[in-house]
Coordinates of C-alpha atoms and ligand atoms in Angstrom, one line a residue:
Chain A
M114 CA 0.0 0.0 0.0
T115 CA 1.3 3.5 -0.9
P116 CA 1.5 5.8 2.1
L117 CA -0.5 9.0 1.8
L118 CA 2.4 10.9 3.3
Q119 CA 6.0 9.8 3.6
V120 CA 8.3 11.8 5.8
E121 CA 12.0 11.2 5.7
N122 CA 14.7 12.7 7.8
L123 CA 13.0 16.0 8.2
A124 CA 14.8 18.8 10.1
K125 CA 14.1 22.5 10.7
F126 CA 16.4 24.8 12.6
Y127 CA 15.9 28.3 13.9
G128 CA 19.4 29.6 13.7
H129 CA 21.3 27.2 16.1
R130 CA 18.1 26.2 17.9
I131 CA 16.5 22.9 16.9
G132 CA 12.9 23.2 15.7
C133 CA 12.6 19.5 15.0
T134 CA 15.1 17.0 13.6
D135 CA 15.5 13.4 12.4
V136 CA 11.7 12.9 11.8
S137 CA 10.7 10.0 9.6
F138 CA 7.4 8.3 9.4
D139 CA 4.7 7.0 7.0
L140 CA 1.0 7.9 7.2
F141 CA -1.4 5.6 5.5
P142 CA -4.8 6.5 4.0
G143 CA -7.4 6.7 6.7
E144 CA -4.9 6.8 9.5
V145 CA -4.9 9.4 12.2
M146 CA -1.6 10.2 13.8
G147 CA -1.3 12.1 17.1
I148 CA 1.8 14.2 18.0
V149 CA 2.2 14.9 21.7
G150 CA 5.0 16.5 23.7
E151 CA 5.7 19.4 26.1
S152 CA 5.7 23.0 25.1
G153 CA 8.6 23.8 22.8
S154 CA 9.2 20.2 21.8
G155 CA 8.8 21.0 18.1
K156 CA 5.2 19.8 17.4
S157 CA 4.0 23.0 15.6
T158 CA 7.3 23.3 13.7
L159 CA 6.9 19.8 12.4
L160 CA 3.3 20.2 11.5
N161 CA 4.0 23.5 9.6
C162 CA 6.9 21.8 7.7
L163 CA 4.5 19.0 6.7
A164 CA 1.8 21.4 5.6
G165 CA 4.1 23.6 3.5
H166 CA 3.9 26.6 5.8
L167 CA 7.6 26.4 6.7
T168 CA 10.4 25.3 4.6
P169 CA 12.5 22.6 6.3
D170 CA 16.3 22.6 6.1
R171 CA 16.6 18.9 5.4
G172 CA 14.6 15.9 4.4
A173 CA 11.6 15.1 2.2
V174 CA 7.9 15.2 2.6
R175 CA 6.3 13.1 -0.1
F176 CA 2.5 13.3 -0.7
D177 CA 0.6 10.8 -2.8
T178 CA -0.7 13.3 -5.4
R179 CA -3.6 12.4 -7.6
A180 CA -1.8 13.0 -10.8
E181 CA 1.8 11.8 -10.2
G182 CA 1.7 9.6 -7.0
L183 CA 4.3 10.3 -4.3
K184 CA 5.9 13.7 -4.9
D185 CA 8.1 15.8 -2.6
T186 CA 6.1 18.8 -1.5
I187 CA 9.2 20.7 -0.5
T188 CA 10.7 20.8 -3.9
M189 CA 7.4 21.0 -5.9
S190 CA 6.5 24.4 -7.4
E191 CA 4.8 26.9 -5.1
P192 CA 1.6 27.0 -7.3
E193 CA 1.3 23.2 -7.0
R194 CA 1.9 23.3 -3.3
R195 CA -0.7 26.0 -2.8
M196 CA -3.2 24.1 -4.9
L197 CA -2.8 21.1 -2.6
G198 CA -3.3 23.5 0.3
R199 CA -6.8 24.4 -0.9
T200 CA -7.8 21.0 -2.3
D201 CA -6.3 17.9 -0.9
W202 CA -5.0 19.4 2.4
A203 CA -6.8 21.1 5.2
F204 CA -5.3 23.0 8.1
V205 CA -7.2 23.6 11.3
H206 CA -5.5 26.2 13.5
Q207 CA -5.6 26.4 17.3
H208 CA -7.0 29.9 17.1
A209 CA -10.0 29.9 14.9
R210 CA -9.3 33.5 13.9
D211 CA -6.1 32.4 12.2
G212 CA -8.0 30.0 10.0
L213 CA -11.2 32.1 9.3
R214 CA -11.9 35.3 7.5
M215 CA -13.4 37.3 10.4
N216 CA -14.9 39.9 8.0
V217 CA -16.7 37.4 5.9
S218 CA -20.0 35.6 6.7
A219 CA -20.0 32.0 7.9
G220 CA -21.4 31.0 4.5
G221 CA -18.7 32.9 2.7
N222 CA -16.1 31.3 4.9
V223 CA -17.3 27.8 4.0
G224 CA -17.8 28.7 0.4
E225 CA -14.3 30.2 -0.2
R226 CA -12.6 26.9 -0.8
L227 CA -15.3 25.9 -3.3
M228 CA -14.9 29.2 -5.1
A229 CA -11.2 28.7 -5.1
V230 CA -11.6 25.6 -7.2
N231 CA -14.0 27.4 -9.5
A232 CA -17.4 26.8 -8.2
R233 CA -19.5 29.5 -9.9
H234 CA -23.1 28.7 -9.0
Y235 CA -24.2 30.8 -6.1
G236 CA -27.2 28.5 -5.3
N237 CA -25.0 25.4 -5.2
I238 CA -22.3 27.0 -3.1
R239 CA -24.9 28.2 -0.6
A240 CA -26.6 24.8 -0.4
E241 CA -23.2 23.2 0.2
A242 CA -22.4 25.8 2.9
I243 CA -25.7 25.1 4.6
D244 CA -25.1 21.4 4.5
W245 CA -21.6 21.8 6.1
L246 CA -22.8 24.2 8.7
G247 CA -25.4 21.6 9.7
R248 CA -22.7 18.9 9.9
V249 CA -20.8 20.9 12.4
E250 CA -24.0 21.7 14.3
I251 CA -24.3 25.4 13.3
T252 CA -27.9 26.2 12.4
Q253 CA -28.8 27.5 9.0
D254 CA -30.1 30.8 10.3
R255 CA -26.5 31.8 11.3
I256 CA -25.2 31.5 7.8
D257 CA -25.0 35.2 7.1
E258 CA -23.5 36.2 10.4
R259 CA -19.8 36.9 10.7
P260 CA -17.7 34.6 12.9
T261 CA -17.1 37.5 15.3
A262 CA -20.7 36.9 16.4
F263 CA -19.9 33.3 17.2
S264 CA -18.7 31.6 20.4
G265 CA -15.2 30.1 20.5
G266 CA -16.5 26.6 20.1
M267 CA -18.7 27.7 17.1
Q268 CA -15.8 29.5 15.5
Q269 CA -13.7 26.3 15.8
R270 CA -16.5 24.2 14.2
L271 CA -16.9 26.8 11.5
Q272 CA -13.2 26.5 10.8
I273 CA -13.5 22.8 10.5
A274 CA -16.5 23.1 8.1
R275 CA -14.5 25.6 6.0
N276 CA -11.6 23.1 5.8
L277 CA -13.6 20.0 5.1
V278 CA -16.0 21.3 2.5
T279 CA -13.7 20.4 -0.5
G280 CA -13.3 16.8 0.8
P281 CA -9.5 17.0 1.6
R282 CA -7.5 13.8 1.9
L283 CA -5.2 15.0 4.6
V284 CA -6.1 17.2 7.5
F285 CA -3.5 18.9 9.7
M286 CA -4.7 20.1 13.1
D287 CA -2.7 22.2 15.6
E288 CA -4.3 21.9 19.0
P289 CA -7.9 22.0 17.6
T290 CA -9.4 21.9 21.1
G291 CA -7.0 24.2 22.8
G292 CA -8.3 27.3 24.4
L293 CA -11.8 26.0 24.7
D294 CA -13.5 25.1 28.0
V295 CA -13.9 21.4 28.9
S296 CA -17.5 20.8 27.9
V297 CA -17.0 22.6 24.6
Q298 CA -13.9 20.5 24.0
A299 CA -15.8 17.3 24.6
R300 CA -18.4 18.2 22.0
L301 CA -15.9 19.3 19.5
L302 CA -14.0 16.0 20.0
D303 CA -17.1 14.0 19.4
L304 CA -17.8 15.9 16.3
L305 CA -14.2 15.5 15.0
R306 CA -14.3 11.8 15.7
S307 CA -17.5 11.2 13.8
L308 CA -16.3 13.3 10.8
V309 CA -13.0 11.5 10.7
R310 CA -14.8 8.2 10.6
E311 CA -17.5 9.3 8.2
M312 CA -15.1 10.8 5.7
N313 CA -12.4 8.2 6.3
L314 CA -10.0 11.1 6.8
S315 CA -6.3 10.9 7.3
A316 CA -5.1 13.4 9.8
I317 CA -2.2 14.6 11.8
I318 CA -3.2 16.1 15.1
V319 CA -0.9 18.0 17.4
T320 CA -2.1 18.3 20.9
H321 CA -1.1 18.6 24.6
D322 CA -4.2 16.6 25.5
L323 CA -3.8 12.9 25.8
A324 CA -7.6 12.5 25.9
V325 CA -7.7 13.9 22.4
V326 CA -5.2 11.4 21.1
R327 CA -6.8 8.5 23.0
L328 CA -10.1 9.3 21.3
L329 CA -8.9 10.2 17.8
A330 CA -5.5 8.9 17.0
D331 CA -4.6 5.4 15.7
R332 CA -0.9 6.1 16.2
L333 CA 1.1 8.3 18.4
M334 CA 4.4 10.2 18.2
V335 CA 6.0 11.6 21.3
M336 CA 8.4 14.5 20.8
K337 CA 10.9 16.1 23.1
D338 CA 13.5 18.8 22.3
G339 CA 12.8 18.5 18.6
H340 CA 13.2 14.7 18.4
V341 CA 10.7 12.0 18.1
I342 CA 11.5 9.8 21.2
E343 CA 8.7 7.2 21.0
T344 CA 6.1 6.1 18.4
G345 CA 3.6 3.3 18.2
L346 CA -0.1 2.5 18.3
T347 CA -1.9 4.9 20.6
D348 CA -3.1 2.4 23.1
Q349 CA 0.3 0.8 23.3
V350 CA 2.2 4.0 23.9
L351 CA -0.3 5.3 26.4
D352 CA -0.7 2.0 28.3
D353 CA 2.8 0.7 28.1
P354 CA 5.2 3.6 27.5
Q355 CA 8.8 2.6 27.0
Q356 CA 10.6 5.9 27.5
A357 CA 11.0 7.4 30.9
Y358 CA 9.8 10.8 29.6
T359 CA 6.7 9.2 28.1
Q360 CA 6.0 7.4 31.3
L361 CA 6.2 10.7 33.1
L362 CA 3.9 12.4 30.6
V363 CA 1.3 9.7 30.8
S364 CA 1.3 9.4 34.5
S365 CA 1.2 13.1 35.1
V366 CA -1.7 13.7 32.7
L367 CA -3.8 10.7 33.7
Q368 CA -3.8 11.8 37.3
V369 CA -5.4 15.1 36.3
Chain B
M55 CA 5.0 78.1 -20.2
S56 CA 8.8 78.3 -20.5
D57 CA 9.0 77.8 -16.7
Y58 CA 8.0 74.2 -17.2
N59 CA 9.2 71.3 -19.2
F60 CA 6.6 70.2 -21.7
A61 CA 3.6 68.7 -19.7
Y62 CA 5.3 69.6 -16.4
L63 CA 7.3 66.4 -15.8
D64 CA 10.9 66.1 -16.8
E65 CA 11.8 63.9 -19.8
Q66 CA 13.4 61.2 -17.7
T67 CA 10.4 60.8 -15.5
K68 CA 8.1 60.7 -18.5
R69 CA 10.4 58.0 -20.0
M70 CA 10.1 56.0 -16.7
I71 CA 6.3 56.3 -16.8
R72 CA 6.1 55.4 -20.5
R73 CA 8.1 52.2 -19.7
A74 CA 5.5 51.3 -17.1
I75 CA 2.7 52.0 -19.6
L76 CA 4.3 49.8 -22.2
K77 CA 4.8 47.1 -19.7
G78 CA 1.2 47.5 -18.7
L79 CA 0.0 47.2 -22.3
A80 CA 2.2 44.1 -22.8
I81 CA 0.6 42.4 -19.8
P82 CA -3.1 43.6 -19.9
G83 CA -4.6 44.1 -16.4
Y84 CA -1.3 43.7 -14.5
Q85 CA -0.4 46.4 -12.0
V86 CA 3.0 47.8 -12.9
P87 CA 4.8 49.6 -10.0
F88 CA 6.1 53.0 -10.9
A89 CA 7.9 55.8 -8.9
S90 CA 5.0 58.3 -8.6
R91 CA 6.2 61.9 -8.5
E92 CA 5.0 64.8 -6.4
M93 CA 2.5 66.7 -8.4
P94 CA 1.2 70.3 -7.7
M95 CA -2.1 68.8 -6.5
P96 CA -3.0 66.6 -3.5
Y97 CA -3.3 62.8 -3.8
G98 CA -7.0 61.9 -4.4
W99 CA -7.2 64.6 -7.1
G100 CA -6.0 62.5 -9.9
T101 CA -2.2 62.6 -9.5
G102 CA -1.9 59.1 -11.1
G103 CA -4.0 60.1 -14.1
V104 CA -2.2 63.4 -14.5
Q105 CA 1.2 61.7 -14.6
V106 CA 0.0 59.2 -17.2
S107 CA -1.5 62.0 -19.2
A108 CA 1.8 64.0 -19.0
A109 CA 3.7 61.0 -20.2
V110 CA 1.5 60.4 -23.3
L111 CA 0.6 64.0 -24.4
K112 CA 2.2 65.3 -27.5
P113 CA 2.1 69.0 -28.6
D114 CA -0.5 68.3 -31.3
D115 CA -2.9 66.5 -29.0
T116 CA -6.3 67.7 -28.1
F117 CA -7.1 67.1 -24.4
K118 CA -10.4 66.5 -22.6
V119 CA -11.0 66.0 -18.9
I120 CA -14.1 64.6 -17.3
D121 CA -15.1 64.1 -13.7
Q122 CA -18.1 61.8 -13.3
G123 CA -18.9 62.5 -16.9
A124 CA -18.8 66.3 -16.6
D125 CA -16.3 68.6 -18.2
D126 CA -17.2 71.6 -16.0
T127 CA -16.5 70.4 -12.4
T128 CA -13.7 72.1 -10.5
N129 CA -11.4 69.1 -10.7
A130 CA -11.9 68.6 -14.4
V131 CA -11.4 72.3 -15.1
S132 CA -8.2 72.5 -13.0
I133 CA -6.6 69.5 -14.7
R134 CA -7.5 70.8 -18.1
R135 CA -6.0 74.2 -17.3
F136 CA -2.9 72.5 -15.9
F137 CA -2.1 70.9 -19.2
Q138 CA -3.2 74.0 -21.2
K139 CA -0.6 75.9 -19.2
T140 CA 2.2 73.4 -18.9
A141 CA 1.9 71.7 -22.3
G142 CA 0.1 74.3 -24.4
V143 CA -2.1 71.6 -25.9
A144 CA -5.5 72.3 -27.4
V145 CA -8.4 71.4 -25.1
T146 CA -12.0 70.4 -25.9
E147 CA -15.2 69.2 -24.3
A148 CA -16.2 67.2 -27.3
T149 CA -15.3 63.5 -26.9
E150 CA -15.1 63.2 -30.7
E151 CA -12.4 65.9 -31.0
A152 CA -10.2 64.7 -28.1
S153 CA -7.1 62.5 -28.7
V154 CA -6.4 62.1 -25.0
I155 CA -9.2 62.0 -22.4
Q156 CA -8.5 61.9 -18.7
T157 CA -11.4 60.6 -16.7
R158 CA -12.6 60.0 -13.2
H159 CA -15.5 57.6 -12.6
R160 CA -16.9 57.4 -16.2
I161 CA -16.3 56.1 -19.7
P162 CA -17.7 58.5 -22.3
E163 CA -21.0 57.4 -23.9
A164 CA -19.6 58.0 -27.5
E165 CA -17.7 55.0 -28.7
L166 CA -14.0 55.8 -28.6
R167 CA -11.8 55.3 -31.7
A168 CA -8.5 53.6 -32.2
D169 CA -6.7 57.0 -32.3
Q170 CA -8.0 58.0 -28.8
I171 CA -6.4 57.3 -25.4
L172 CA -8.5 57.1 -22.2
V173 CA -6.6 57.8 -19.0
Y174 CA -8.3 56.8 -15.7
Q175 CA -7.6 58.3 -12.3
V176 CA -7.5 55.4 -9.9
P177 CA -7.7 55.6 -6.1
I178 CA -7.2 51.9 -5.1
P179 CA -5.8 49.7 -7.9
E180 CA -5.9 46.4 -6.0
P181 CA -9.3 44.6 -6.3
L182 CA -8.4 42.0 -3.7
R183 CA -7.6 44.6 -1.1
F184 CA -11.0 44.5 0.6
L185 CA -10.7 40.9 1.7
E186 CA -6.9 40.4 1.8
P187 CA -5.1 43.4 3.3
S188 CA -1.6 41.9 2.8
E189 CA 0.1 43.3 -0.3
V190 CA 2.6 40.3 -0.3
E191 CA -0.4 37.9 -0.4
T192 CA -2.4 39.7 -3.0
R193 CA 0.6 39.9 -5.3
K194 CA 1.1 36.2 -4.9
M195 CA -2.6 35.6 -5.6
H196 CA -2.3 37.5 -8.9
A197 CA 0.9 35.7 -9.8
L198 CA -0.7 32.3 -9.2
E199 CA -4.2 33.3 -10.6
E200 CA -5.8 32.5 -7.3
Y201 CA -9.0 34.6 -7.6
G202 CA -11.5 32.6 -5.6
L203 CA -11.6 35.5 -3.1
M204 CA -13.0 37.8 -5.7
H205 CA -16.1 35.6 -5.9
V206 CA -16.3 35.5 -2.1
K207 CA -16.9 39.2 -2.3
L208 CA -19.7 38.8 -4.8
Y209 CA -21.1 35.9 -2.7
E210 CA -21.2 38.2 0.3
D211 CA -23.0 40.8 -1.8
I212 CA -25.7 38.4 -2.8
S213 CA -26.1 36.9 0.6
Q214 CA -26.5 40.3 2.2
H215 CA -28.5 42.2 -0.5
G216 CA -30.2 39.4 -2.5
D217 CA -28.2 40.5 -5.6
I218 CA -24.8 41.6 -6.6
A219 CA -25.0 45.1 -5.1
T220 CA -21.5 46.2 -6.2
A221 CA -22.4 49.1 -8.5
Y222 CA -19.0 50.8 -8.9
A223 CA -15.5 49.4 -9.4
Y224 CA -17.0 46.1 -10.4
P225 CA -14.2 43.6 -10.8
V226 CA -13.3 42.3 -14.3
K227 CA -11.0 39.6 -15.7
V228 CA -8.8 40.9 -18.5
E229 CA -7.9 38.7 -21.5
G230 CA -8.7 35.6 -19.3
R231 CA -5.8 36.3 -17.0
Y232 CA -5.6 39.2 -14.5
V233 CA -8.4 40.3 -12.3
M234 CA -8.6 44.1 -12.4
D235 CA -10.4 47.0 -10.7
P236 CA -11.7 49.2 -13.5
S237 CA -11.6 52.2 -11.1
P238 CA -14.8 53.5 -9.7
I239 CA -16.8 53.6 -12.9
P240 CA -20.4 52.5 -12.7
K241 CA -20.8 48.9 -13.7
F242 CA -23.0 50.2 -16.5
D243 CA -19.7 51.2 -18.2
N244 CA -18.1 47.8 -17.8
P245 CA -19.1 46.5 -21.3
K246 CA -17.4 49.5 -22.8
L247 CA -14.1 48.4 -21.4
K248 CA -13.6 46.4 -24.6
M249 CA -13.0 49.2 -27.0
A250 CA -10.9 50.4 -29.9
G251 CA -9.0 53.0 -27.9
I252 CA -6.1 52.5 -25.5
Q253 CA -7.0 52.6 -21.8
L254 CA -4.4 53.5 -19.2
F255 CA -5.0 53.5 -15.5
G256 CA -2.9 55.6 -13.1
A257 CA -2.9 55.3 -9.3
G258 CA -0.7 58.1 -7.8
R259 CA -0.7 57.4 -4.1
E260 CA -0.5 53.6 -4.7
Q261 CA 2.2 54.0 -7.4
R262 CA 0.6 51.6 -9.9
I263 CA -0.1 51.8 -13.6
Y264 CA -2.1 49.3 -15.6
A265 CA -3.6 49.1 -19.0
I266 CA -6.0 47.6 -21.4
P267 CA -4.9 47.5 -25.1
P268 CA -7.4 47.9 -27.9
Y269 CA -10.0 45.2 -28.3
T270 CA -8.9 43.3 -25.3
D271 CA -11.4 40.9 -23.8
V272 CA -12.7 42.2 -20.5
V273 CA -15.2 40.1 -18.6
S274 CA -17.2 41.2 -15.5
L275 CA -17.1 38.5 -12.8
D276 CA -20.3 36.9 -11.8
F277 CA -22.1 33.7 -10.9
E278 CA -23.9 31.4 -13.4
D279 CA -27.2 32.0 -11.5
Y280 CA -26.5 35.7 -10.9
P281 CA -25.2 36.9 -14.2
F282 CA -23.5 40.4 -14.5
Q283 CA -26.0 43.1 -15.3
P284 CA -24.8 46.6 -16.4
T285 CA -27.7 48.4 -14.8
K286 CA -28.6 52.1 -14.8
A287 CA -31.6 54.1 -13.6
D288 CA -34.7 52.9 -15.4
H289 CA -35.5 56.3 -17.0
A290 CA -34.7 58.5 -20.0
C291 CA -32.6 61.6 -19.7
D292 CA -35.0 64.5 -18.9
L293 CA -32.9 66.9 -20.9
C294 CA -32.1 65.0 -24.1
G295 CA -34.4 62.0 -23.9
A296 CA -31.5 59.5 -24.3
E297 CA -32.5 56.0 -23.0
D298 CA -29.1 54.4 -23.5
S299 CA -26.9 56.7 -21.4
Y300 CA -25.9 56.6 -17.7
L301 CA -28.0 59.0 -15.7
D302 CA -27.4 61.2 -12.7
E303 CA -30.4 61.9 -10.4
L304 CA -30.9 65.4 -9.3
I305 CA -33.2 66.5 -6.5
M306 CA -34.8 69.8 -7.8
D307 CA -36.6 71.2 -4.7
D308 CA -37.6 70.5 -1.2
A309 CA -40.8 68.9 -2.4
G310 CA -38.7 66.0 -3.7
K311 CA -39.1 66.9 -7.4
R312 CA -36.5 64.9 -9.2
M313 CA -34.8 65.0 -12.6
F314 CA -32.6 62.5 -14.4
M315 CA -29.9 63.7 -16.8
C316 CA -27.0 62.2 -18.7
S317 CA -23.9 62.1 -16.5
D318 CA -21.9 62.6 -19.8
T319 CA -22.5 66.3 -20.3
D320 CA -20.9 66.4 -23.8
Y321 CA -23.1 63.5 -24.9
C322 CA -26.2 65.2 -23.6
A323 CA -25.3 68.6 -25.2
T324 CA -24.5 67.0 -28.6
R325 CA -27.9 65.3 -28.6
R326 CA -29.7 68.5 -27.7
K327 CA -27.8 70.3 -30.5
G328 CA -29.1 67.5 -32.8
G329 CA -32.6 68.4 -31.8
H330 CA -33.4 65.7 -29.2
I331 CA -35.5 67.0 -26.3
G332 CA -36.3 65.2 -23.0
A333 CA -39.4 65.4 -20.9
Q334 CA -38.2 68.4 -19.0
G335 CA -35.8 69.8 -21.6
A336 CA -36.0 73.1 -23.4
P337 CA -34.9 73.3 -27.1
H338 CA -31.1 73.9 -27.4
R339 CA -29.8 77.4 -27.5
E340 CA -26.3 78.3 -28.5
D341 CA -25.7 80.7 -25.6
A342 CA -26.8 78.3 -22.9
A343 CA -23.9 76.3 -21.6
Ligands
LIG638 N1 9.8 31.5 14.7 C1 10.7 31.0 15.6 N2 11.9 31.5 15.7 C2 12.8 31.0 16.6 N3 12.6 29.9 17.3 C3 11.4 29.3 17.2 C4 10.4 29.8 16.3 N4 9.3 29.0 16.4 C5 9.6 28.1 17.3 N5 10.8 28.2 17.8 C6 11.5 27.3 18.7 O1 11.5 26.0 18.2 C7 11.2 25.1 19.2 C8 10.0 24.3 18.9 O2 8.9 25.2 18.9 P1 7.4 24.7 18.5 O3 6.6 25.9 18.4 O4 7.5 23.9 17.3 O5 7.0 23.9 19.7 P2 5.5 23.2 20.2 O6 5.8 21.8 20.5 O7 4.5 23.5 19.1 O8 5.2 24.0 21.4 P3 3.8 24.4 22.1 O9 3.2 23.2 22.7 O10 4.1 25.5 23.1 O11 2.9 25.0 20.9 C9 11.1 25.9 20.5 O12 12.4 25.9 21.1 C10 10.8 27.2 20.0 O13 11.2 28.2 20.9
LIG639 MG1 2.7 24.6 19.0

C-alpha cells in the first residue's frame, strides 16, 4: 500500500536552535496520527513543515498526489503546493481567527474553498455551505453572520467546516481543542471523531491533551527537544510507555 | 510656459512612466509599480492620471478631462487648465475631438476610436484589497491566478442584498488572466471596457499603472445563476431624452421633485444640439452652456 504521506529525515532549525530534527514516518490513508509533547518540543514546527507553511532545512515530505503519485512537496513548485493547500489538504489552526476570515460571513467562509476551485453557481455554493454548517452543528439561520458573532466553540466548528468542504484527503490540526472550555472541548472532539470516521479522513493532530489522542489517534508520536522519542499504536504507547519521559507524561496527565 | 518642461514632468520621469505604460500594455490588467512623483495637487485629485497624461501627451494632442462624466467640475477644469498651461495643448469638451481623455468615474458614452487614449484616475488599484489586506499575499494571488476570493466578495453581496450590489469598481478579468479593478466607474460602463481606444490607469498614491490594449477581452465576474448586469436608472434623460446613457439623479426642490440627466455632459449637449429633447428639456440654444 502506498503511504499518503511519507516523511524522511526532516529537520528544521531556527538559527542554532533545533525546531525539529530526524523525523521520519509514513502515514497511510485513513490513518490518524497524534503528535504529543511538552511546550517547545517542536510539534508545531513539524506540522508546519509537513503542511508547507515552513520550509524545512533537510529531508523530504512526499505526498501521494492524484496525478503523479508520491511527490516531494518541499521541492514541488509553489503554485502546485498552494493548490494542494486548498484542495487535498486542510489545516485547522488552534485559534479559529487564524483560520477564518473574520470579516466574511459564515457561509462565505465555508464557500471560499469551493470558489477557489472554480465553483461559480451561487445556489449550489450556498446549499453546500448550509449542509456543512449543519454537519458541524451550526444552524442555517446563522449562515449570514460573521464569525465575530460566534462563540469560541462555534468558530472552531466553522473553521472545521470551511476546511472539510472540499473533501480534503489529509487534515493537519494544531491543538484544535486548545483554548476551549472542557464541555465545549468534549463536544468538538465527538464531532471530529464522527467526521474522521464518516469521511475516512487521514489526519495529523498536534495536541497537549492525551484525551484527544486517545479518542482520535490510531498512532502516536511523542516529541521532546525537537526529536521523536517514541512512536507506536496509541493504546500501546499510552498503556505501556517505553521511554521514561513518556511514562512521566502519561502518569502526570492521567492523574489530572 | 517656459517655466516648465513640456507637460510639467521632466523627460526622464516621462520615460520611466512610459516604460511602465508599455509594460502594462504588454501584460493587460497587470499592475505595474512606478515611482510616482509629487504633483502640484494633492493625492486623491488624480495625480496618477495626471502623470500618465503627462507621459502620453504630444504637442499636437487635443485634451479633454471629465469628472463623473462632466467637463465643468472644479477638478476637471483645473486638470484641463494645468495641461493647457504646462503643455500648451488644445483642449476640448467634445469627446469626438479629443485625442487624450482623462477621466474620473466614467467612460464617455460616445464610442472611442483607435486614435484615442482614455486615461483613468485610480484611487485603489488592488481589487483583492478588501478581503486580503496583505500586499505580499495579493501579489502572490495575482501571480498564481488565485482569484477565488473575488467571488467571495460577490457571494457576500448576494447573501446580504439578495443580488450583486456592487455598483461601482465592479471587478473584471482581463484577457482571461488578470483580475482588475476598473476604477470606480459604474458597472454600466463595464461592457465599454472592450474598445478600440487604448485605456491607461494611473494610481498616484499607490504607485501603480495598468492598461487595457485595444479590443482586449474584458469580462465582468459573476455567478452562473447571478449573471452580470450593467444596470442604470430605469429612466430616460429629462434633458435630451436618451435612453441608453448613464444618468445622474438630481433633487430639484424641497418637495422632492427629481430630474434624471445624462452624466456625460458632452453626450447630452451633442444630442440636444441635434434636436433631441427630453421630458423636462428646453430646445437647445447656442448661448446656454
Ligand atoms: N519563529 C521561531 N523563531 C525561533 N525559534 C522558534 C520559532 N518558532 C519556534 N521556535 C523554537 O523551536 C522550538 C519548537 O517550537 P514549536 O513551536 O514547534 O513547539 P511546540 O511543540 O509546538 O510548542 P507548544 O506546545 O508550546 O505549541 C522551540 O524551542 C521554540 O522556541
Ligand atoms: Mg505549538
